Amino acid sequence: MKRVLIISPHFPPVNAPDMQRVRMSLPHYHEFGWEAEVICVDENFTEGFRDELLRATIPADIPVHKVKAWPVNITRKLGLGSLSMRSYYQFKKKGTALLQEKKFDLVFFSTSMFHVCALGRYWKKKFGIPFIIDMQDPWRNDFHLDKPASERPPKFWIAYTINKQMEAFTMPSVDGLMSVSQGYIDELRNRYHGIKNKPAAVIPFGCSAADYKLVREKNIQPEIIRLNEGKINVVYVGAVTKFFLPLLHAFFTAFAESGIHKERYHFYFIGTNYAINAAEKPVEELAASAGMKGSVTEVPERIPYFSALSTLLHADILFIPGSTDPDYNASKVYNNILSGKPVFSIFNQRSLVKKVIEESEAGIVVAVDEADNETMLTKKIAERLREFEQLHKQTGTKNNAIDEFSSRAMTQKQVDLFNQVIS
């Protein structure tokens, strides 16, 4: 058996998107010839939402080492609120101890808390051990460079400079890249020419039938909302970023002008804000401005993971705003398809998930382009709304199509990359 040390700052019971790949893969590594150990941050030192049932999905024989982190109420005063910055020293200490004590063949960083990935270079130099980074998002993100100051995040230049320097320190030494998007890999290879020939693989997160099995066994019900009886309930569960807003406004505008009887439908947007105790409701505001007031309910607070799955199962139609970005690969898509509920989504015509939704016959994808303005988006959405009216009558998907994106299949692809790197 080969052995991999996995670095994932977020870990169950914390319900954070960036730990889902690790969580769903852990039950399958052994089958493909790998033993895994995990280092994560103790949940008492994180700010994430929790779902205690997530613990039940982690195999009991997987060693999980928890480290502390500097208290956020202290470090934030110094401008260091990131979990990976607060726990960097603790990861370094614990990882070094484990690598001295045991033999590992590989270190695998799977997180969007990228600062800890710099430890890959340190451990490689000290122990000669190769490392892989899972690029779930861009580490150094140049998107806001040409934007006015009013459109940049707070402390943009501080965060950008740190990320740029740490990425430049780490990436030339990386031994393999995993990503949800080929675009992320191409960008890094263009930036760091020395890694052009290093192994890389595009691997989606996938989905786990075991998660839905647990929902049914525990009879878990939706939380916070009660879906309207007598209505066609259209549900989206997930964060809403500013990149989704033009697509949402285009959808509401097209729907309001379509002649479809609005009173037959109710739209729910649940867990739209990553912040705890968030109160803003931008989706409801957009809906009202487009003539859809009263037809949309927005719940900014995130709900537990398994309650979210139950909510999908109780919906009539699942709505996914998607993106005009061809590199955007929404991990939530696979769980949405696996629920068996019909999907209405908006994605770039070159997006991987457009292909997955269509091949699994899970629903409708409005194909858009990155150059589309809101008028064109509205027109393209309007052209598919007659199909939307019939969508709630659809049942089932082609299971063999989604099997290709199961957590087991995705783990096998990971292991293929692991083996390629260590060879």
Protein backbone atom coordinates (compact mmCIF):
# COMPACT_ATOMS: atom_id res chain seq x y z
CA MET A 1 0.00 0.00 0.00
CA LYS A 2 1.19 3.50 -0.83
CA ARG A 3 0.57 6.30 1.66
CA VAL A 4 -0.67 9.87 1.16
CA LEU A 5 -0.73 12.69 3.69
CA ILE A 6 -3.72 14.94 2.95
CA ILE A 7 -3.76 18.59 4.00
CA SER A 8 -7.33 19.90 4.35
CA PRO A 9 -7.79 22.77 6.84
CA HIS A 10 -11.58 22.39 6.71
CA PHE A 11 -12.88 18.94 7.66
CA PRO A 12 -16.08 17.43 9.09
CA PRO A 13 -18.07 18.43 11.02
CA VAL A 14 -17.29 21.76 9.33
CA ASN A 15 -19.47 22.05 6.23
CA ALA A 16 -17.18 23.90 3.83
CA PRO A 17 -17.18 23.36 0.05
CA ASP A 18 -13.42 22.93 -0.20
CA MET A 19 -13.27 19.81 1.97
CA GLN A 20 -15.90 17.86 0.00
CA ARG A 21 -13.44 16.22 -2.40
CA VAL A 22 -11.43 14.77 0.47
CA ARG A 23 -14.52 13.75 2.45
CA MET A 24 -16.07 11.84 -0.45
CA SER A 25 -12.76 10.25 -1.50
CA LEU A 26 -11.62 8.86 1.86
CA PRO A 27 -13.86 5.73 1.71
CA HIS A 28 -12.30 4.73 -1.64
CA TYR A 29 -8.53 5.32 -1.45
CA HIS A 30 -7.79 1.93 0.11
CA GLU A 31 -9.58 0.11 -2.70
CA PHE A 32 -7.15 1.66 -5.17
CA GLY A 33 -3.99 0.87 -3.21
CA TRP A 34 -3.53 3.97 -1.06
CA GLU A 35 -3.71 4.57 2.67
CA ALA A 36 -4.59 8.13 3.69
CA GLU A 37 -3.98 10.27 6.75
CA VAL A 38 -5.44 13.76 7.15
CA ILE A 39 -4.28 16.90 8.91
CA CYS A 40 -7.03 19.47 9.47
CA VAL A 41 -7.85 22.34 11.80
CA ASP A 42 -9.81 21.52 14.94
CA GLU A 43 -13.38 22.67 14.30
CA ASN A 44 -13.30 24.77 17.46
CA PHE A 45 -10.80 27.08 15.75
CA THR A 46 -12.78 27.54 12.51
CA GLU A 47 -15.61 29.87 11.60
CA GLY A 48 -17.41 27.50 9.26
CA PHE A 49 -20.91 26.11 9.51
CA ARG A 50 -21.20 22.64 11.04
CA ASP A 51 -23.17 19.51 10.28
CA GLU A 52 -22.43 16.81 12.84
CA LEU A 53 -23.75 14.08 10.54
CA LEU A 54 -20.77 14.66 8.26
CA ARG A 55 -18.66 12.78 10.80
CA ALA A 56 -20.59 9.60 9.93
CA THR A 57 -19.24 9.69 6.37
CA ILE A 58 -15.57 9.44 7.42
CA PRO A 59 -14.24 5.84 7.70
CA ALA A 60 -13.29 5.04 11.28
CA ASP A 61 -9.87 3.68 10.29
CA ILE A 62 -8.65 6.93 8.70
CA PRO A 63 -6.20 8.74 11.03
CA VAL A 64 -7.25 12.38 11.35
CA HIS A 65 -4.84 14.78 13.06
CA LYS A 66 -6.34 18.06 14.28
CA VAL A 67 -4.26 21.16 14.83
CA LYS A 68 -5.10 24.43 16.50
CA ALA A 69 -5.10 27.86 14.88
CA TRP A 70 -4.36 31.33 16.18
CA PRO A 71 -7.61 32.91 17.50
CA VAL A 72 -9.31 34.86 14.75
CA ASN A 73 -10.40 37.66 17.09
CA ILE A 74 -6.70 38.42 17.60
CA THR A 75 -5.27 37.79 14.13
CA ARG A 76 -8.02 39.72 12.34
CA LYS A 77 -6.82 42.88 14.08
CA LEU A 78 -3.54 42.28 12.26
CA GLY A 79 -5.35 41.72 8.96
CA LEU A 80 -4.89 37.92 9.04
CA GLY A 81 -8.34 36.38 9.12
CA SER A 82 -7.65 33.51 6.72
CA LEU A 83 -7.75 30.06 8.31
CA SER A 84 -4.67 28.97 6.37
CA MET A 85 -2.67 31.95 7.65
CA ARG A 86 -3.84 31.35 11.22
CA SER A 87 -2.88 27.68 11.14
CA TYR A 88 0.23 27.76 8.92
CA TYR A 89 2.72 27.27 11.76
CA GLN A 90 0.63 24.49 13.33
CA PHE A 91 0.39 22.61 10.01
CA LYS A 92 4.13 22.97 9.53
CA LYS A 93 4.87 21.57 12.98
CA LYS A 94 2.42 18.64 12.79
CA GLY A 95 3.23 17.73 9.18
CA THR A 96 6.96 17.76 9.85
CA ALA A 97 6.50 15.49 12.85
CA LEU A 98 4.41 12.98 10.87
CA LEU A 99 6.81 12.94 7.93
CA GLN A 100 9.73 12.30 10.30
CA GLU A 101 7.83 9.53 12.10
CA LYS A 102 6.28 7.65 9.16
CA LYS A 103 6.96 7.00 5.50
CA PHE A 104 4.63 8.74 3.08
CA ASP A 105 4.82 8.59 -0.71
CA LEU A 106 2.97 11.84 -1.39
CA VAL A 107 1.52 15.00 0.15
CA PHE A 108 -1.83 16.11 -1.28
CA PHE A 109 -3.13 19.64 -0.64
CA SER A 110 -6.89 19.80 -1.28
CA THR A 111 -8.23 23.14 -0.11
CA SER A 112 -9.01 26.69 -1.18
CA MET A 113 -7.09 27.86 1.91
CA PHE A 114 -4.03 28.03 -0.31
CA HIS A 115 -1.38 29.51 2.00
CA VAL A 116 -0.67 26.11 3.58
CA CYS A 117 0.23 24.76 0.12
CA ALA A 118 3.56 26.58 0.43
CA LEU A 119 4.52 23.86 2.92
CA GLY A 120 4.74 21.46 -0.02
CA ARG A 121 7.97 23.11 -1.14
CA TYR A 122 9.35 23.09 2.41
CA TRP A 123 8.58 19.39 2.99
CA LYS A 124 9.85 18.42 -0.46
CA LYS A 125 13.21 20.06 0.26
CA LYS A 126 13.42 18.57 3.77
CA PHE A 127 12.15 15.04 3.06
CA GLY A 128 12.30 14.65 -0.72
CA ILE A 129 8.57 13.93 -0.86
CA PRO A 130 6.54 15.01 -3.92
CA PHE A 131 3.34 17.04 -3.58
CA ILE A 132 0.16 17.73 -5.53
CA ILE A 133 -2.04 20.83 -5.25
CA ASP A 134 -5.76 20.69 -5.94
CA MET A 135 -6.68 23.99 -7.63
CA GLN A 136 -10.34 24.34 -6.71
CA ASP A 137 -10.15 28.09 -7.34
CA PRO A 138 -7.38 30.41 -8.53
CA TRP A 139 -4.77 31.08 -5.81
CA ARG A 140 -3.49 34.29 -7.34
CA ASN A 141 -6.57 35.89 -8.90
CA ASP A 142 -5.94 38.73 -11.36
CA PHE A 143 -9.63 39.40 -11.97
CA HIS A 144 -9.79 42.66 -9.99
CA LEU A 145 -6.51 44.14 -11.26
CA ASP A 146 -8.17 46.27 -13.95
CA LYS A 147 -11.22 47.14 -11.84
CA PRO A 148 -11.73 50.48 -10.08
CA ALA A 149 -11.03 50.59 -6.34
CA SER A 150 -14.77 50.70 -5.58
CA GLU A 151 -15.23 47.25 -7.14
CA ARG A 152 -12.33 45.56 -5.39
CA PRO A 153 -12.66 43.54 -2.18
CA PRO A 154 -11.48 45.11 1.08
CA LYS A 155 -7.69 45.01 1.55
CA PHE A 156 -7.38 43.77 -2.03
CA TRP A 157 -3.74 44.75 -2.57
CA ILE A 158 -2.55 43.17 0.67
CA ALA A 159 -4.26 39.85 -0.05
CA TYR A 160 -3.28 39.91 -3.73
CA THR A 161 0.39 40.59 -2.99
CA ILE A 162 0.59 37.81 -0.40
CA ASN A 163 -1.13 35.33 -2.72
CA LYS A 164 1.04 36.31 -5.68
CA GLN A 165 4.29 35.89 -3.74
CA MET A 166 3.32 32.63 -2.06
CA GLU A 167 2.07 31.11 -5.31
CA ALA A 168 5.31 32.12 -7.06
CA PHE A 169 7.30 30.55 -4.20
CA THR A 170 5.37 27.27 -4.32
CA MET A 171 4.34 26.45 -7.87
CA PRO A 172 7.77 25.96 -9.49
CA SER A 173 8.32 23.03 -7.09
CA VAL A 174 4.93 21.35 -7.50
CA ASP A 175 4.97 17.75 -8.79
CA GLY A 176 1.38 17.53 -9.96
CA LEU A 177 -1.75 19.61 -10.41
CA MET A 178 -5.36 18.63 -9.94
CA SER A 179 -8.15 21.03 -10.83
CA VAL A 180 -11.85 21.36 -11.50
CA SER A 181 -10.99 23.34 -14.64
CA GLN A 182 -8.47 23.00 -17.46
CA GLY A 183 -8.30 26.79 -17.55
CA TYR A 184 -6.73 26.94 -14.08
CA ILE A 185 -4.06 24.43 -15.10
CA ASP A 186 -3.30 26.24 -18.37
CA GLU A 187 -2.97 29.57 -16.56
CA LEU A 188 -0.43 28.16 -14.10
CA ARG A 189 1.58 26.44 -16.85
CA ASN A 190 1.74 29.71 -18.79
CA ARG A 191 2.86 31.57 -15.67
CA TYR A 192 5.45 28.99 -14.54
CA HIS A 193 7.07 27.40 -17.58
CA GLY A 194 8.95 24.85 -15.50
CA ILE A 195 5.76 22.92 -14.70
CA LYS A 196 4.53 22.60 -18.30
CA ASN A 197 5.35 18.89 -18.35
CA LYS A 198 4.34 18.08 -14.79
CA PRO A 199 1.39 15.64 -14.51
CA ALA A 200 -2.02 17.29 -14.28
CA ALA A 201 -5.65 16.20 -14.35
CA VAL A 202 -9.06 17.87 -14.51
CA ILE A 203 -11.19 16.05 -11.93
CA PRO A 204 -14.63 17.27 -10.78
CA PHE A 205 -15.70 16.74 -7.19
CA GLY A 206 -18.29 14.14 -8.11
CA CYS A 207 -21.20 12.97 -5.96
CA SER A 208 -21.87 10.32 -3.36
CA ALA A 209 -24.91 8.05 -3.43
CA ALA A 210 -24.05 7.20 0.20
CA ASP A 211 -24.95 10.76 1.20
CA TYR A 212 -28.48 10.44 -0.19
CA LYS A 213 -28.77 6.99 1.41
CA LEU A 214 -28.03 8.58 4.80
CA VAL A 215 -30.68 11.26 4.20
CA ARG A 216 -33.30 8.58 3.59
CA GLU A 217 -32.19 6.31 6.44
CA LYS A 218 -32.27 9.17 8.96
CA ASN A 219 -35.46 10.62 7.44
CA ILE A 220 -33.80 14.04 7.35
CA GLN A 221 -36.21 16.84 6.49
CA PRO A 222 -35.58 20.29 4.99
CA GLU A 223 -34.75 22.96 7.56
CA ILE A 224 -35.76 26.63 7.70
CA ILE A 225 -38.15 26.54 4.77
CA ARG A 226 -41.44 24.77 4.17
CA LEU A 227 -42.03 24.24 0.48
CA ASN A 228 -45.40 25.47 -0.71
CA GLU A 229 -47.96 22.76 -1.29
CA GLY A 230 -49.94 23.38 -4.42
CA LYS A 231 -47.03 25.31 -5.98
CA ILE A 232 -44.27 24.22 -8.32
CA ASN A 233 -41.26 24.73 -6.06
CA VAL A 234 -38.06 25.79 -7.82
CA VAL A 235 -35.03 25.50 -5.53
CA TYR A 236 -31.41 26.61 -5.61
CA VAL A 237 -29.14 25.69 -2.69
CA GLY A 238 -25.79 27.44 -2.64
CA ALA A 239 -23.97 30.72 -2.45
CA VAL A 240 -24.82 33.55 -4.82
CA THR A 241 -21.77 35.56 -5.85
CA LYS A 242 -21.82 38.83 -7.75
CA PHE A 243 -20.98 36.88 -10.93
CA PHE A 244 -24.39 35.18 -10.74
CA LEU A 245 -26.40 38.39 -10.45
CA PRO A 246 -26.57 39.34 -14.17
CA LEU A 247 -27.77 35.83 -15.03
CA LEU A 248 -30.36 35.89 -12.26
CA HIS A 249 -31.67 39.29 -13.33
CA ALA A 250 -31.88 38.07 -16.91
CA PHE A 251 -33.79 34.98 -15.80
CA PHE A 252 -36.29 36.92 -13.66
CA THR A 253 -36.82 39.44 -16.47
CA ALA A 254 -37.40 36.71 -19.04
CA PHE A 255 -39.71 34.81 -16.70
CA ALA A 256 -41.77 37.89 -15.79
CA GLU A 257 -42.22 38.81 -19.46
CA SER A 258 -42.90 35.27 -20.69
CA GLY A 259 -46.60 35.02 -19.99
CA ILE A 260 -46.07 32.00 -17.71
CA HIS A 261 -48.48 32.09 -14.79
CA LYS A 262 -46.19 33.28 -12.00
CA GLU A 263 -48.64 32.27 -9.29
CA ARG A 264 -48.04 28.59 -10.14
CA TYR A 265 -44.37 28.84 -9.12
CA HIS A 266 -42.35 29.77 -6.09
CA PHE A 267 -38.58 30.16 -6.17
CA TYR A 268 -36.31 29.45 -3.19
CA PHE A 269 -32.68 30.54 -2.95
CA ILE A 270 -31.13 28.99 0.16
CA GLY A 271 -27.73 29.59 1.75
CA THR A 272 -26.88 32.45 -0.60
CA ASN A 273 -24.27 34.08 1.67
CA TYR A 274 -21.09 32.53 3.10
CA ALA A 275 -21.16 34.90 6.09
CA ILE A 276 -22.71 33.80 9.38
CA ASN A 277 -25.85 35.76 10.35
CA ALA A 278 -26.02 37.38 6.91
CA ALA A 279 -29.14 39.48 6.36
CA GLU A 280 -28.78 40.93 2.86
CA LYS A 281 -31.12 39.50 0.23
CA PRO A 282 -29.81 40.58 -3.19
CA VAL A 283 -31.74 37.86 -5.02
CA GLU A 284 -35.10 39.05 -3.66
CA GLU A 285 -34.15 42.60 -4.61
CA LEU A 286 -33.32 41.53 -8.17
CA ALA A 287 -36.56 39.59 -8.43
CA ALA A 288 -38.59 42.58 -7.26
CA SER A 289 -36.89 44.89 -9.76
CA ALA A 290 -37.81 42.46 -12.55
CA GLY A 291 -41.48 42.22 -11.53
CA MET A 292 -41.20 38.98 -9.53
CA LYS A 293 -41.82 40.34 -6.03
CA GLY A 294 -43.57 37.78 -3.84
CA SER A 295 -42.53 34.87 -6.04
CA VAL A 296 -39.03 34.52 -4.61
CA THR A 297 -37.89 33.62 -1.09
CA GLU A 298 -34.23 34.09 -0.22
CA VAL A 299 -32.67 32.51 2.86
CA PRO A 300 -29.12 33.93 3.20
CA GLU A 301 -28.07 31.56 6.01
CA ARG A 302 -26.48 28.27 5.03
CA ILE A 303 -28.22 25.09 6.14
CA PRO A 304 -26.65 21.75 7.17
CA TYR A 305 -25.34 19.65 4.30
CA PHE A 306 -27.78 16.78 4.68
CA SER A 307 -30.72 19.11 5.15
CA ALA A 308 -29.66 20.70 1.87
CA LEU A 309 -29.76 17.30 0.16
CA SER A 310 -33.22 16.68 1.64
CA THR A 311 -34.36 20.05 0.30
CA LEU A 312 -33.24 19.03 -3.19
CA LEU A 313 -35.24 15.80 -2.89
CA HIS A 314 -38.39 17.73 -1.90
CA ALA A 315 -38.16 20.27 -4.74
CA ASP A 316 -40.01 20.07 -8.06
CA ILE A 317 -37.31 21.78 -10.14
CA LEU A 318 -33.68 22.51 -9.27
CA PHE A 319 -32.33 25.84 -10.50
CA ILE A 320 -28.60 26.45 -11.00
CA PRO A 321 -27.61 30.00 -12.04
CA GLY A 322 -24.30 28.79 -13.47
CA SER A 323 -21.95 31.20 -15.18
CA THR A 324 -20.83 32.64 -18.51
CA ASP A 325 -17.27 31.55 -17.58
CA PRO A 326 -16.31 28.39 -19.54
CA ASP A 327 -13.94 27.34 -16.71
CA TYR A 328 -16.64 27.42 -14.02
CA ASN A 329 -17.39 23.88 -12.91
CA ALA A 330 -20.02 24.00 -10.16
CA SER A 331 -19.46 21.02 -7.88
CA LYS A 332 -23.08 21.26 -6.71
CA VAL A 333 -24.25 20.15 -10.16
CA TYR A 334 -23.42 16.49 -9.52
CA ASN A 335 -25.45 16.26 -6.30
CA ASN A 336 -28.30 18.05 -8.05
CA ILE A 337 -28.30 15.48 -10.85
CA LEU A 338 -28.02 12.55 -8.44
CA SER A 339 -31.18 13.72 -6.64
CA GLY A 340 -33.19 12.71 -9.70
CA LYS A 341 -34.99 16.06 -9.79
CA PRO A 342 -35.08 17.99 -13.11
CA VAL A 343 -32.55 20.78 -13.49
CA PHE A 344 -32.83 24.19 -15.16
CA SER A 345 -29.43 25.82 -15.50
CA ILE A 346 -27.44 28.49 -17.32
CA PHE A 347 -23.87 27.65 -18.35
CA ASN A 348 -21.28 28.59 -20.90
CA GLN A 349 -21.67 26.52 -24.05
CA ARG A 350 -18.13 25.14 -23.56
CA SER A 351 -18.60 24.23 -19.89
CA LEU A 352 -17.98 20.68 -18.73
CA VAL A 353 -21.14 20.65 -16.61
CA LYS A 354 -23.31 21.58 -19.61
CA LYS A 355 -22.15 18.34 -21.21
CA VAL A 356 -22.82 16.37 -18.01
CA ILE A 357 -26.36 17.70 -17.55
CA GLU A 358 -27.27 17.06 -21.16
CA GLU A 359 -25.72 13.58 -21.35
CA SER A 360 -27.47 12.51 -18.14
CA GLU A 361 -30.74 13.97 -19.49
CA ALA A 362 -31.12 15.74 -16.15
CA GLY A 363 -32.79 18.83 -17.55
CA ILE A 364 -32.27 22.04 -19.49
CA VAL A 365 -29.07 24.01 -20.01
CA VAL A 366 -29.34 27.49 -21.46
CA ALA A 367 -26.09 27.77 -23.42
CA VAL A 368 -24.52 31.22 -23.13
CA ASP A 369 -21.25 32.86 -24.06
CA GLU A 370 -18.83 35.01 -22.04
CA ALA A 371 -19.48 37.93 -24.42
CA ASP A 372 -23.27 37.91 -23.89
CA ASN A 373 -24.70 41.10 -22.40
CA GLU A 374 -27.85 41.05 -20.26
CA THR A 375 -30.12 41.63 -23.25
CA MET A 376 -28.69 38.60 -25.03
CA LEU A 377 -28.83 36.51 -21.83
CA THR A 378 -32.50 37.41 -21.37
CA LYS A 379 -33.27 36.46 -24.98
CA LYS A 380 -31.52 33.08 -24.73
CA ILE A 381 -33.28 32.23 -21.46
CA ALA A 382 -36.67 33.28 -22.84
CA GLU A 383 -36.24 30.86 -25.74
CA ARG A 384 -36.13 27.90 -23.29
CA LEU A 385 -38.96 28.88 -20.94
CA ARG A 386 -41.62 26.89 -22.78
CA GLU A 387 -39.57 23.81 -21.99
CA PHE A 388 -39.25 25.07 -18.40
CA GLU A 389 -43.06 24.95 -18.06
CA GLN A 390 -43.00 21.19 -18.65
CA LEU A 391 -39.84 20.47 -16.67
CA HIS A 392 -41.54 19.62 -13.35
CA LYS A 393 -43.17 16.62 -15.05
CA GLN A 394 -39.80 15.05 -15.86
CA THR A 395 -38.64 12.17 -13.69
CA GLY A 396 -35.31 10.41 -13.43
CA THR A 397 -31.95 10.67 -15.19
CA LYS A 398 -29.68 8.34 -17.12
CA ASN A 399 -27.86 6.87 -14.13
CA ASN A 400 -25.04 5.43 -16.20
CA ALA A 401 -24.13 8.96 -17.29
CA ILE A 402 -23.80 10.26 -13.73
CA ASP A 403 -21.95 7.08 -12.63
CA GLU A 404 -18.93 8.47 -14.45
CA PHE A 405 -18.91 11.31 -11.89
CA SER A 406 -19.45 9.24 -8.74
CA SER A 407 -17.10 9.79 -5.81
CA ARG A 408 -15.59 6.35 -6.44
CA ALA A 409 -14.88 7.12 -10.09
CA MET A 410 -13.40 10.50 -9.20
CA THR A 411 -11.17 8.89 -6.54
CA GLN A 412 -9.84 6.44 -9.09
CA LYS A 413 -8.87 9.39 -11.32
CA GLN A 414 -7.12 11.03 -8.36
CA VAL A 415 -5.16 7.85 -7.68
CA ASP A 416 -4.15 7.62 -11.33
CA LEU A 417 -2.59 11.07 -10.92
CA PHE A 418 -1.00 10.07 -7.58
CA ASN A 419 0.63 7.07 -9.23
CA GLN A 420 1.81 9.11 -12.19
CA VAL A 421 3.46 11.66 -9.90
CA ILE A 422 5.32 9.21 -7.66
CA SER A 423 6.53 7.18 -10.65
